[in-house]
XYZ file of C-alpha atoms in Angstrom:
309
model
C 28.928 -61.662 33.171
C 32.560 -61.209 31.872
C 34.870 -61.948 35.056
C 32.084 -63.118 37.375
C 29.758 -66.022 37.798
C 27.068 -64.033 39.088
C 24.311 -63.123 36.281
C 22.207 -59.877 35.621
C 18.599 -59.876 35.036
C 16.502 -58.131 32.450
C 12.878 -57.898 32.323
C 11.099 -58.353 28.926
C 7.561 -56.842 28.761
C 5.299 -57.481 25.790
C 1.504 -56.426 25.419
C -0.878 -58.780 26.362
C 1.528 -61.057 28.149
C 2.966 -61.551 31.885
C 6.380 -59.844 32.082
C 9.755 -62.074 31.576
C 12.512 -62.234 33.707
C 15.829 -63.363 32.191
C 19.303 -64.114 33.638
C 22.219 -62.983 31.262
C 25.665 -64.175 31.337
C 28.902 -63.471 29.304
C 27.272 -65.218 26.179
C 25.181 -62.996 24.144
C 21.239 -63.615 23.939
C 19.400 -62.699 20.827
C 16.042 -61.320 20.727
C 13.876 -61.134 17.454
C 10.834 -62.806 15.672
C 12.837 -65.613 14.223
C 16.265 -66.366 15.932
C 18.094 -68.825 18.180
C 17.132 -66.896 21.259
C 13.976 -65.137 22.977
C 11.097 -65.182 19.987
C 8.725 -62.453 20.107
C 5.574 -61.885 18.292
C 5.687 -57.966 17.680
C 5.645 -57.648 13.766
C 7.477 -54.273 13.873
C 10.519 -56.378 15.255
C 12.999 -57.761 12.712
C 13.756 -61.691 12.660
C 17.079 -60.785 14.546
C 16.590 -57.610 15.881
C 19.069 -57.244 19.036
C 21.307 -59.382 21.384
C 21.978 -58.406 24.758
C 25.032 -59.441 26.974
C 25.987 -58.829 30.557
C 29.471 -56.910 31.001
C 30.466 -55.695 34.027
C 27.220 -54.799 36.097
C 25.779 -53.502 32.600
C 24.105 -54.819 29.698
C 25.744 -54.428 26.103
C 22.842 -53.890 23.770
C 23.503 -54.632 20.005
C 21.181 -53.686 17.172
C 21.324 -56.460 14.665
C 20.360 -54.507 11.833
C 17.069 -54.200 12.491
C 14.648 -52.351 10.381
C 12.627 -49.862 12.800
C 15.395 -49.664 14.991
C 16.371 -49.891 18.802
C 15.675 -47.299 21.218
C 17.209 -46.332 24.572
C 14.950 -43.596 25.860
C 14.016 -41.615 22.813
C 17.331 -42.177 21.024
C 18.042 -44.722 18.354
C 20.996 -46.703 18.763
C 23.455 -47.825 16.084
C 25.787 -50.776 16.668
C 26.205 -51.272 20.561
C 25.090 -49.155 23.280
C 25.894 -49.752 27.206
C 22.739 -49.803 29.808
C 22.748 -49.336 33.288
C 20.209 -50.655 36.152
C 16.838 -48.697 35.366
C 17.676 -48.325 31.742
C 14.778 -49.381 29.406
C 15.508 -50.582 25.683
C 12.479 -50.395 23.021
C 11.924 -52.594 20.009
C 8.648 -52.318 18.532
C 5.844 -52.001 21.316
C 7.980 -54.433 23.672
C 10.503 -52.727 26.182
C 13.762 -54.693 28.131
C 14.536 -53.135 31.514
C 17.785 -54.136 33.350
C 16.563 -54.964 36.843
C 19.825 -55.512 38.323
C 21.821 -58.543 39.744
C 20.171 -61.613 41.515
C 20.893 -60.033 45.031
C 18.227 -57.408 43.726
C 15.529 -59.738 43.030
C 12.724 -60.339 45.367
C 12.297 -64.318 45.538
C 9.130 -66.372 45.385
C 8.912 -68.788 48.347
C 10.238 -72.391 47.369
C 7.410 -74.017 45.612
C 5.019 -70.937 44.977
C 3.925 -70.764 41.565
C 4.152 -67.160 39.843
C 1.313 -64.957 39.243
C 0.419 -65.868 35.452
C 3.857 -67.277 34.525
C 4.025 -70.886 33.636
C 7.326 -72.892 34.308
C 7.166 -73.787 30.850
C 7.571 -70.179 29.785
C 10.111 -69.618 32.401
C 12.094 -72.700 31.156
C 12.044 -71.429 27.708
C 12.872 -67.915 28.320
C 16.673 -67.632 28.104
C 16.727 -70.161 25.515
C 19.636 -69.368 23.009
C 22.057 -70.883 25.921
C 21.417 -73.408 28.374
C 24.417 -74.893 30.691
C 24.876 -78.527 30.596
C 27.123 -81.355 31.738
C 28.713 -82.362 28.337
C 30.736 -84.937 29.841
C 27.428 -86.961 30.520
C 26.909 -87.285 26.942
C 28.746 -89.573 24.305
C 31.204 -88.019 22.297
C 29.460 -89.325 19.082
C 25.800 -87.816 20.077
C 24.705 -85.703 17.018
C 21.067 -84.978 18.200
C 18.789 -84.473 21.224
C 15.359 -84.711 21.867
C 14.240 -82.231 24.416
C 11.340 -82.919 26.598
C 9.633 -79.676 28.410
C 6.860 -80.353 31.099
C 5.058 -79.082 33.906
C 2.036 -79.294 35.925
C -1.151 -78.025 34.339
C -3.314 -75.223 35.860
C -0.492 -75.226 38.560
C -2.037 -71.799 39.949
C -5.374 -73.333 40.450
C -4.112 -76.424 42.116
C -2.075 -74.768 44.320
C -4.810 -72.452 45.449
C -7.138 -75.640 45.909
C -4.681 -77.803 48.067
C -3.236 -75.100 50.217
C 0.593 -74.434 50.890
C 1.291 -77.952 52.809
C -0.545 -80.306 50.703
C 0.770 -78.413 47.477
C 4.517 -78.799 48.690
C 3.328 -82.111 49.240
C 2.153 -83.060 45.902
C 5.076 -80.999 44.159
C 7.489 -83.261 46.276
C 6.028 -86.053 44.964
C 5.607 -85.000 41.308
C 9.087 -83.887 40.924
C 10.297 -87.177 42.525
C 8.310 -89.279 39.857
C 9.679 -87.071 36.954
C 13.346 -87.436 37.960
C 13.079 -91.406 38.606
C 11.597 -91.860 35.335
C 14.157 -89.636 33.653
C 16.929 -91.558 35.278
C 15.691 -94.807 34.467
C 15.486 -93.959 30.526
C 18.853 -91.989 30.563
C 17.548 -88.593 30.199
C 19.638 -85.545 31.302
C 18.197 -82.905 33.417
C 19.003 -79.669 31.857
C 17.031 -77.383 33.883
C 14.334 -77.385 36.423
C 11.984 -74.414 37.765
C 9.268 -74.936 40.058
C 7.162 -77.579 38.615
C 8.595 -77.087 35.521
C 11.685 -79.734 33.799
C 13.566 -79.576 30.809
C 15.461 -82.955 29.917
C 17.653 -83.945 27.048
C 17.381 -87.952 25.896
C 19.621 -89.104 23.007
C 16.871 -91.520 21.511
C 13.460 -90.125 20.793
C 12.238 -93.437 21.997
C 13.373 -93.156 25.353
C 11.953 -89.504 25.740
C 8.603 -90.896 24.705
C 8.865 -93.947 27.154
C 9.818 -91.491 30.083
C 6.424 -89.326 28.936
C 4.403 -92.510 29.147
C 5.612 -93.622 32.567
C 5.446 -90.138 33.962
C 1.906 -89.979 33.246
C 0.843 -93.572 34.085
C 2.672 -93.238 37.415
C 0.997 -89.864 38.255
C -2.169 -91.292 36.913
C -2.232 -94.622 39.273
C -1.211 -92.110 42.241
C -4.571 -90.104 41.486
C -6.469 -93.063 41.747
C -5.291 -93.729 45.031
C -5.003 -90.172 46.603
C -7.437 -88.049 44.132
C -7.678 -85.155 46.554
C -3.787 -84.657 45.998
C -3.719 -85.444 42.174
C -1.537 -83.235 39.830
C -1.891 -83.496 35.870
C 1.034 -82.900 33.513
C 1.205 -81.478 30.266
C 4.443 -80.993 28.160
C 6.071 -81.176 24.443
C 8.994 -82.734 22.628
C 11.023 -81.615 19.677
C 14.248 -83.249 18.159
C 17.133 -81.114 17.016
C 21.079 -81.197 16.257
C 23.345 -81.101 19.222
C 25.196 -77.706 18.938
C 28.040 -76.956 21.363
C 29.494 -73.503 22.002
C 33.172 -72.819 22.610
C 32.598 -72.618 26.233
C 31.033 -76.071 26.231
C 27.355 -74.589 26.615
C 24.656 -76.254 24.559
C 23.042 -73.879 21.797
C 20.186 -73.720 19.867
C 16.340 -73.010 19.774
C 14.969 -76.749 20.449
C 13.951 -75.547 23.628
C 11.943 -72.903 22.723
C 10.046 -75.085 20.511
C 9.698 -77.968 23.152
C 8.373 -75.650 25.403
C 5.824 -73.789 22.992
C 4.803 -77.336 22.098
C 4.136 -78.367 25.422
C 2.245 -74.911 26.182
C -0.287 -75.704 23.120
C -0.711 -79.191 25.279
C -3.991 -79.685 27.160
C -4.121 -80.860 30.804
C -2.697 -84.418 31.030
C -1.620 -84.407 27.372
C 1.762 -84.538 25.669
C 2.240 -83.254 22.557
C 5.422 -84.047 20.101
C 6.640 -82.505 16.690
C 6.489 -84.043 13.503
C 10.214 -85.085 13.561
C 9.865 -86.692 16.628
C 6.873 -88.809 15.179
C 8.923 -89.439 11.942
C 11.801 -90.392 13.812
C 10.080 -93.254 15.784
C 8.338 -94.533 12.775
C 6.099 -97.537 13.225
C 7.016 -98.789 16.374
C 4.302 -101.321 18.069
C 5.284 -99.841 21.657
C 4.448 -96.145 20.936
C 0.702 -94.450 19.727
C -0.091 -91.584 18.923
C -3.741 -89.767 18.671
C -4.903 -87.898 15.844
C -2.390 -85.111 14.752
C -3.421 -81.511 14.963
C -2.195 -78.212 13.558
C -1.302 -75.470 16.326
C 0.107 -71.873 16.090
C 3.000 -71.522 18.106
C 3.958 -68.241 19.499
C 6.397 -66.452 17.218
C 6.683 -69.293 15.025
C 4.921 -70.828 11.977
C 2.480 -73.248 12.591
C 3.057 -76.943 13.562
C 1.487 -80.335 13.113
C 2.044 -81.975 16.662
C 0.981 -85.477 17.548
C -0.358 -86.565 21.034
C 1.187 -89.489 22.902
C -1.633 -91.891 23.914
C -0.123 -92.738 27.441
C -3.085 -94.793 28.849
C -2.590 -98.777 29.228
């Protein structure tokens, strides 16, 4: 938000999906069917439909020349319009409602999984802008391999384990992920409950991180089978683009999270570009490739990482 570090929260509703709550700051977030921000699947929405930006306690909504229009109430807007808390914006059959600032939101208990919303979805939601410490990256860095992961079947596992055992399992999982990310020089970009978003300068380090995490959790499961959790995730490599405020821009986070959402329990998938960049390495192995349809995106060929010893 202009002049403040406090962010505003909007709720995005799509038919057939759980609502998403996004934090908006002073940088505009685009929404559309094919844009570098939040991707929605409604065919009535244009590829680049509208943008949202927090401005002094309100949200500036800008129609980006959409074909079917952006509406506040029953009125179609042209250009820019300011919405206040409680106002709803309609695009196609989807709505965006300004909930308020962070103090107005009822927070979940620490570590408790949300009803129906996975950590991969939450990590990818505000995907057009991700704050990152650029001083942690070399000046010559040109690409990043984004790795997005979370615990598979998290709500069911949390219910099975109960609060105390779940907190212990979650703490162990998070410690394992952070230990191997540090070992392979991964940069933690964002964490949410059981989910992590990391960046690696070399795709080989990203895959080595994935293999080590899976093997470590598998070993723990053999010694403590009652408290085991299984991880799934995805990886994608893209150009490193930095905005004028030092923020990392681009849609690679969305692709990595969507690929991770297509993974099965205990599986890790990479996109074709990650597979191609690794080439014929003796220390990296992949399973049979398969074609998946990612929400709001074209079909992708993905490659499962073979991590078992």
